[in-house]
XYZ file of C-alpha atoms in Angstrom:
409
model
C -3.994 -217.822 -41.386
C -6.497 -215.432 -42.855
C -9.184 -212.786 -42.398
C -12.848 -213.036 -41.374
C -15.531 -210.360 -41.711
C -17.408 -210.849 -38.408
C -15.468 -208.588 -36.046
C -15.615 -205.649 -38.421
C -18.707 -206.071 -40.634
C -21.055 -208.244 -38.526
C -23.741 -209.554 -40.918
C -23.517 -206.673 -43.376
C -20.582 -207.174 -45.765
C -21.286 -206.550 -49.446
C -19.529 -207.727 -52.594
C -17.892 -204.340 -53.092
C -16.612 -204.295 -49.514
C -15.436 -207.881 -49.810
C -13.431 -207.213 -52.943
C -11.907 -204.036 -51.511
C -10.885 -205.950 -48.397
C -9.538 -208.911 -50.359
C -7.321 -206.628 -52.417
C -5.900 -205.035 -49.272
C -5.397 -208.470 -47.748
C -3.538 -209.693 -50.825
C -1.269 -206.652 -50.791
C -0.545 -206.371 -47.075
C -1.205 -209.702 -45.350
C -0.746 -212.391 -47.987
C 3.050 -211.864 -48.128
C 3.130 -212.826 -44.425
C 1.043 -215.963 -45.052
C -2.549 -214.840 -44.429
C -4.361 -216.454 -47.342
C -7.911 -217.503 -46.285
C -10.499 -214.790 -46.980
C -13.829 -215.585 -45.267
C -17.271 -213.998 -45.509
C -19.040 -214.573 -42.215
C -22.683 -215.042 -41.274
C -25.884 -214.255 -43.185
C -24.534 -213.470 -46.645
C -27.854 -214.956 -47.789
C -29.969 -212.435 -45.838
C -31.005 -209.435 -48.000
C -31.783 -207.171 -45.042
C -28.937 -208.081 -42.668
C -27.974 -204.918 -40.836
C -25.932 -205.431 -37.661
C -24.886 -207.906 -34.982
C -28.578 -208.636 -34.331
C -30.624 -211.135 -36.334
C -34.052 -210.718 -37.866
C -36.695 -212.614 -35.916
C -38.276 -213.731 -39.196
C -35.420 -214.220 -41.653
C -36.132 -214.474 -45.371
C -32.939 -215.998 -46.742
C -32.218 -216.145 -50.442
C -32.549 -219.797 -51.492
C -32.733 -222.007 -54.547
C -35.596 -224.391 -55.321
C -33.962 -227.105 -53.205
C -33.660 -225.139 -49.969
C -29.986 -224.241 -50.314
C -29.024 -220.705 -49.343
C -27.633 -218.368 -51.978
C -25.872 -215.003 -51.638
C -28.390 -212.173 -51.518
C -28.068 -210.490 -54.936
C -28.812 -207.015 -53.560
C -25.565 -207.355 -51.585
C -23.658 -209.621 -54.007
C -24.690 -208.642 -57.550
C -22.527 -211.278 -59.228
C -24.647 -213.934 -57.472
C -27.764 -213.031 -59.460
C -29.637 -215.732 -61.361
C -28.424 -218.470 -59.048
C -24.727 -217.973 -59.792
C -23.805 -218.061 -56.120
C -20.309 -217.117 -55.029
C -18.576 -218.499 -58.137
C -17.627 -215.120 -59.622
C -16.538 -213.616 -56.306
C -14.537 -216.726 -55.405
C -12.782 -216.570 -58.783
C -11.738 -212.970 -58.137
C -10.487 -213.873 -54.656
C -8.545 -216.808 -56.098
C -7.026 -214.533 -58.739
C -5.555 -212.455 -55.916
C -3.756 -215.554 -54.619
C -6.190 -216.073 -51.737
C -8.429 -218.946 -50.721
C -12.167 -218.309 -50.398
C -14.151 -219.138 -47.259
C -17.745 -218.801 -46.095
C -19.642 -219.071 -42.833
C -22.766 -221.241 -42.746
C -25.197 -222.353 -40.079
C -25.862 -225.973 -39.194
C -29.025 -227.379 -40.714
C -31.667 -226.471 -43.272
C -33.388 -223.068 -43.595
C -36.595 -222.784 -41.618
C -38.090 -221.110 -44.669
C -37.285 -224.196 -46.756
C -39.160 -226.296 -44.214
C -42.085 -223.892 -44.174
C -42.265 -224.146 -47.986
C -41.481 -227.887 -47.854
C -39.000 -227.659 -50.718
C -37.675 -230.823 -52.357
C -34.289 -232.312 -51.480
C -32.255 -232.382 -54.680
C -32.073 -235.771 -56.356
C -34.387 -237.522 -53.895
C -38.121 -238.128 -53.429
C -37.883 -236.409 -50.040
C -38.745 -232.898 -48.972
C -37.520 -230.500 -46.326
C -40.095 -231.547 -43.737
C -39.015 -235.170 -44.122
C -35.488 -234.431 -42.912
C -35.820 -231.398 -40.610
C -35.743 -231.698 -36.839
C -37.841 -228.698 -35.850
C -36.929 -229.231 -32.171
C -33.241 -228.711 -32.971
C -32.791 -224.957 -33.114
C -29.939 -222.567 -32.489
C -30.300 -220.620 -29.248
C -29.090 -217.361 -30.759
C -29.857 -217.460 -34.494
C -33.271 -218.057 -36.105
C -32.194 -219.128 -39.597
C -32.164 -222.920 -39.461
C -33.616 -226.137 -38.144
C -31.347 -229.080 -37.506
C -31.263 -232.027 -39.905
C -32.252 -235.400 -38.441
C -29.511 -237.654 -39.781
C -31.617 -240.754 -39.081
C -34.034 -239.742 -41.842
C -33.762 -240.811 -45.495
C -32.664 -237.860 -47.570
C -30.777 -236.165 -44.738
C -27.274 -236.952 -46.010
C -28.389 -236.214 -49.555
C -29.353 -232.702 -48.475
C -25.935 -232.014 -46.975
C -24.267 -233.590 -50.010
C -26.204 -231.230 -52.290
C -25.193 -228.199 -50.236
C -21.483 -228.974 -50.263
C -21.513 -230.000 -53.911
C -22.788 -226.496 -54.602
C -20.051 -224.924 -52.470
C -17.510 -226.989 -54.404
C -18.867 -225.639 -57.698
C -18.514 -222.111 -56.358
C -14.855 -222.721 -55.494
C -15.132 -222.625 -51.702
C -11.940 -223.632 -49.858
C -12.905 -223.056 -46.216
C -16.221 -223.554 -44.431
C -16.908 -222.266 -40.930
C -19.985 -224.187 -39.754
C -21.696 -222.538 -36.804
C -24.025 -223.913 -34.145
C -22.037 -227.155 -34.232
C -19.680 -227.463 -31.262
C -22.290 -227.093 -28.547
C -24.114 -229.086 -27.423
C -21.541 -231.325 -29.064
C -23.101 -234.753 -28.711
C -26.478 -233.547 -29.983
C -24.815 -232.216 -33.127
C -22.218 -234.962 -33.664
C -24.271 -236.690 -36.391
C -24.374 -233.442 -38.369
C -20.646 -232.875 -37.819
C -20.066 -236.291 -39.353
C -22.552 -235.548 -42.142
C -20.791 -232.316 -43.125
C -17.366 -233.991 -43.096
C -18.795 -236.761 -45.296
C -20.413 -234.222 -47.648
C -17.131 -232.339 -48.054
C -15.340 -235.576 -48.915
C -18.024 -236.469 -51.450
C -17.934 -232.999 -53.016
C -14.599 -233.735 -54.644
C -13.095 -230.417 -53.519
C -10.847 -230.100 -50.476
C -12.355 -227.719 -47.934
C -11.087 -226.859 -44.480
C -13.871 -227.538 -41.953
C -13.978 -225.117 -39.014
C -16.505 -225.796 -36.244
C -18.055 -223.022 -34.185
C -18.865 -221.784 -31.591
C -17.175 -223.144 -28.500
C -16.634 -224.372 -26.026
C -15.928 -227.690 -27.741
C -15.755 -230.240 -24.900
C -12.244 -231.507 -24.302
C -13.489 -235.064 -23.808
C -14.617 -235.076 -27.455
C -11.128 -234.264 -28.755
C -10.709 -237.557 -30.586
C -14.025 -237.207 -32.392
C -13.539 -233.594 -33.423
C -10.004 -234.296 -34.679
C -11.345 -237.048 -36.917
C -13.901 -234.814 -38.592
C -12.671 -231.188 -38.602
C -9.467 -229.252 -39.159
C -10.396 -226.478 -36.683
C -12.751 -226.206 -33.745
C -13.516 -223.358 -31.408
C -12.433 -223.703 -27.791
C -14.584 -220.809 -26.513
C -17.616 -218.745 -27.353
C -17.064 -215.586 -29.412
C -13.806 -213.953 -28.383
C -13.705 -210.172 -28.150
C -11.236 -207.520 -27.041
C -11.570 -207.741 -23.256
C -8.743 -208.784 -20.936
C -10.822 -211.281 -18.881
C -11.648 -213.141 -22.091
C -8.005 -213.212 -23.131
C -6.891 -214.386 -19.700
C -9.443 -217.207 -19.813
C -8.026 -218.430 -23.124
C -4.745 -219.352 -21.444
C -6.315 -222.240 -19.557
C -8.304 -223.415 -22.572
C -5.290 -223.419 -24.865
C -3.209 -225.142 -22.194
C -5.834 -227.874 -21.886
C -6.058 -228.343 -25.641
C -2.290 -228.288 -26.283
C -1.916 -232.102 -26.536
C -4.405 -232.139 -29.428
C -2.871 -229.476 -31.672
C -0.898 -230.531 -34.717
C -0.942 -232.779 -37.767
C -3.350 -230.453 -39.537
C -5.803 -230.263 -36.615
C -6.048 -227.025 -34.643
C -7.895 -225.909 -31.488
C -9.155 -222.448 -32.436
C -8.961 -219.503 -30.047
C -11.128 -217.477 -32.485
C -10.451 -214.398 -34.583
C -8.027 -211.644 -33.632
C -10.109 -208.563 -32.644
C -7.439 -206.039 -33.582
C -7.584 -202.669 -35.307
C -10.959 -201.142 -36.290
C -13.940 -203.198 -35.083
C -17.727 -203.362 -34.706
C -18.968 -201.749 -37.926
C -16.374 -199.019 -37.536
C -17.614 -197.977 -34.102
C -14.287 -198.301 -32.298
C -10.745 -199.559 -32.284
C -9.644 -202.562 -30.251
C -9.855 -202.165 -26.483
C -6.730 -204.261 -25.993
C -3.715 -202.246 -24.880
C -0.528 -202.598 -26.936
C 0.828 -205.031 -24.322
C -2.370 -207.078 -24.436
C -2.250 -207.126 -28.239
C 1.250 -208.579 -28.067
C 0.044 -211.119 -25.496
C -2.759 -212.146 -27.832
C -0.446 -212.679 -30.799
C 2.154 -214.436 -28.664
C -0.336 -216.835 -27.080
C -2.041 -217.711 -30.382
C 1.403 -218.274 -31.931
C 2.964 -220.462 -29.230
C -0.278 -222.466 -28.894
C -0.555 -222.738 -32.702
C -4.086 -221.391 -32.816
C -5.183 -220.258 -36.287
C -4.318 -216.610 -36.938
C -7.502 -215.101 -38.383
C -7.527 -211.305 -38.409
C -10.937 -209.825 -37.605
C -10.381 -206.077 -37.860
C -11.370 -203.863 -40.785
C -8.424 -203.931 -43.192
C -9.552 -200.678 -44.787
C -8.348 -198.966 -41.603
C -5.233 -201.076 -41.003
C -2.660 -198.933 -39.194
C 1.088 -199.435 -39.192
C 1.279 -200.748 -35.618
C -1.396 -203.401 -36.201
C 0.180 -204.415 -39.503
C 3.563 -204.829 -37.803
C 1.970 -206.876 -35.037
C 0.322 -209.208 -37.539
C 3.253 -209.689 -39.889
C 6.377 -210.179 -37.756
C 7.962 -213.114 -39.615
C 9.805 -214.500 -36.580
C 6.562 -214.623 -34.566
C 4.615 -216.173 -37.438
C 7.294 -218.863 -37.714
C 6.400 -219.968 -34.179
C 2.735 -220.273 -35.136
C 3.440 -222.107 -38.370
C 6.420 -224.336 -37.721
C 6.971 -225.049 -34.019
C 6.307 -228.418 -32.401
C 5.994 -230.003 -28.950
C 4.161 -226.867 -27.792
C 3.495 -227.150 -24.087
C 2.751 -225.029 -21.036
C 4.824 -224.913 -17.851
C 3.129 -224.253 -14.525
C 5.660 -222.472 -12.342
C 4.330 -219.328 -10.682
C 1.053 -217.536 -10.017
C 0.541 -214.456 -12.156
C 2.616 -215.837 -14.997
C 2.040 -218.204 -17.889
C 4.960 -219.885 -19.623
C 5.082 -221.977 -22.787
C 7.867 -223.633 -24.710
C 8.081 -225.307 -28.091
C 10.696 -226.906 -30.281
C 12.000 -224.804 -33.148
C 12.697 -226.346 -36.553
C 16.222 -227.649 -36.802
C 17.442 -226.947 -33.298
C 16.619 -224.718 -30.383
C 13.447 -223.780 -28.602
C 10.857 -221.071 -28.484
C 9.865 -219.701 -25.074
C 6.853 -217.482 -24.408
C 6.826 -215.615 -21.086
C 3.518 -214.009 -20.047
C 2.752 -211.683 -17.168
C -0.961 -211.815 -16.323
C -0.582 -209.674 -13.196
C -1.201 -205.936 -12.865
C 2.438 -204.863 -12.426
C 5.677 -205.410 -14.302
C 7.586 -208.483 -13.135
C 10.433 -210.798 -14.032
C 9.282 -214.007 -15.698
C 11.693 -216.922 -15.987
C 11.940 -220.512 -17.199
C 14.807 -222.679 -15.919
C 16.834 -223.888 -18.866
C 16.902 -227.422 -17.517
C 13.167 -227.579 -18.319
C 14.299 -227.506 -21.935
C 17.063 -230.033 -21.351
C 19.733 -227.329 -21.534
C 22.575 -227.366 -19.040
C 24.615 -224.218 -18.642
C 24.195 -221.271 -20.982
C 22.149 -220.609 -24.085
C 21.926 -217.833 -26.645
C 18.636 -215.957 -26.564
C 16.918 -213.904 -29.266
C 13.938 -211.562 -28.826
C 11.552 -212.478 -31.651
C 9.320 -209.425 -31.305
C 12.244 -206.999 -31.425
C 14.156 -209.314 -33.801
C 17.417 -208.725 -31.945
C 19.803 -210.998 -30.022
C 19.779 -210.685 -26.250
C 23.015 -212.581 -25.777
C 23.759 -215.595 -23.589
C 21.750 -216.537 -20.493
C 22.813 -219.100 -17.903
C 20.560 -221.285 -15.804
C 17.329 -219.546 -16.753
C 15.802 -217.711 -19.681
C 14.222 -214.631 -18.171
C 13.150 -211.075 -18.859
C 11.120 -208.254 -17.379
C 7.582 -208.348 -18.749
C 5.012 -205.542 -18.603
C 1.648 -206.010 -16.904
C -0.603 -208.060 -19.212
C 2.393 -208.319 -21.518
C 4.452 -211.039 -23.150
C 7.915 -211.865 -24.409
C 8.629 -214.373 -27.157
C 12.170 -215.689 -27.307
C 14.262 -218.210 -29.203
C 16.749 -220.192 -27.136
C 19.616 -222.107 -28.727
C 22.932 -223.648 -27.752
C 26.081 -223.714 -29.826
C 26.266 -227.506 -29.888
């Protein structure tokens, strides 16, 4: 659970904006469990300005080709200090500190042929200049067959450990997956060698389902789709992806539906396009599927309705503590999930993906319940009383209900 700067700041966040946001996060979201504060892409780019990327990036680097925060945007990073001071302030607020990085080595480091720290090798010795990101010009891939390649990644993550980084979102990794698998393994190895625990999040998707075993061995999170934004067709498509990935969620390993594009977005240009019903569907689906809850909207403009949506403790409990989360395929135009609740009882999520209100139901015998059960509405946080034979409710178009079902015995 946490916050990420991409949906609201694109490439542009500054130290002042980061600290302002972190303080709001600590005050308003941390009590509900949101504790990972992440600065997304191109914090090392002095002239980053939008969702577009410079064709000829000039990243801030050290003498060994490792990116550093641009000091014009992050003044405390001057003189090679990196994110250490900012991370310390974020930690002091009770939050964990995360960064986004791209796979590989800076193209500028290769152009300058900088040395790989602690080795006789240089950037051109380890770079694969044919391995480039289709949408970002910052990096070349690292050829893990070359001497010095692992040493480069080790040096990068040792530096992140010194800064106090707790979470690393590594982009341009999950596709094409097999081409990048050696670098996935290299990053996981570098984190282990760094001596500091860091959550490894792989991006973008779609991570191929047939590589589930490999990705679970090397990362804590992996994206199941390309960038997710506030459009109903994208949300509807996530149902199938999360259903397919449901057997692989748990034990500290999480298929990632991506950030929550809620509230103020896109450099302040607009608020979320999701309707209130669709916003509830988003939070319900991410919770019952146990996808990470990473808020993407600008917390400086956090309104009461969005805050309530994000912090309902009974909904968050489903995301954080349910088990045996599984879909049920019963009727066109609906999606239904169930999960075991801690102790006893079950959670049931009823979704209406059609364009008109309808009754959505799950037979109680699908949960192993014969007869009646007591039902509680987790969004409203009120009891609905006993239901017999089925757990059911009327659900708005594109809406959702999240219920707890329990028997007396």
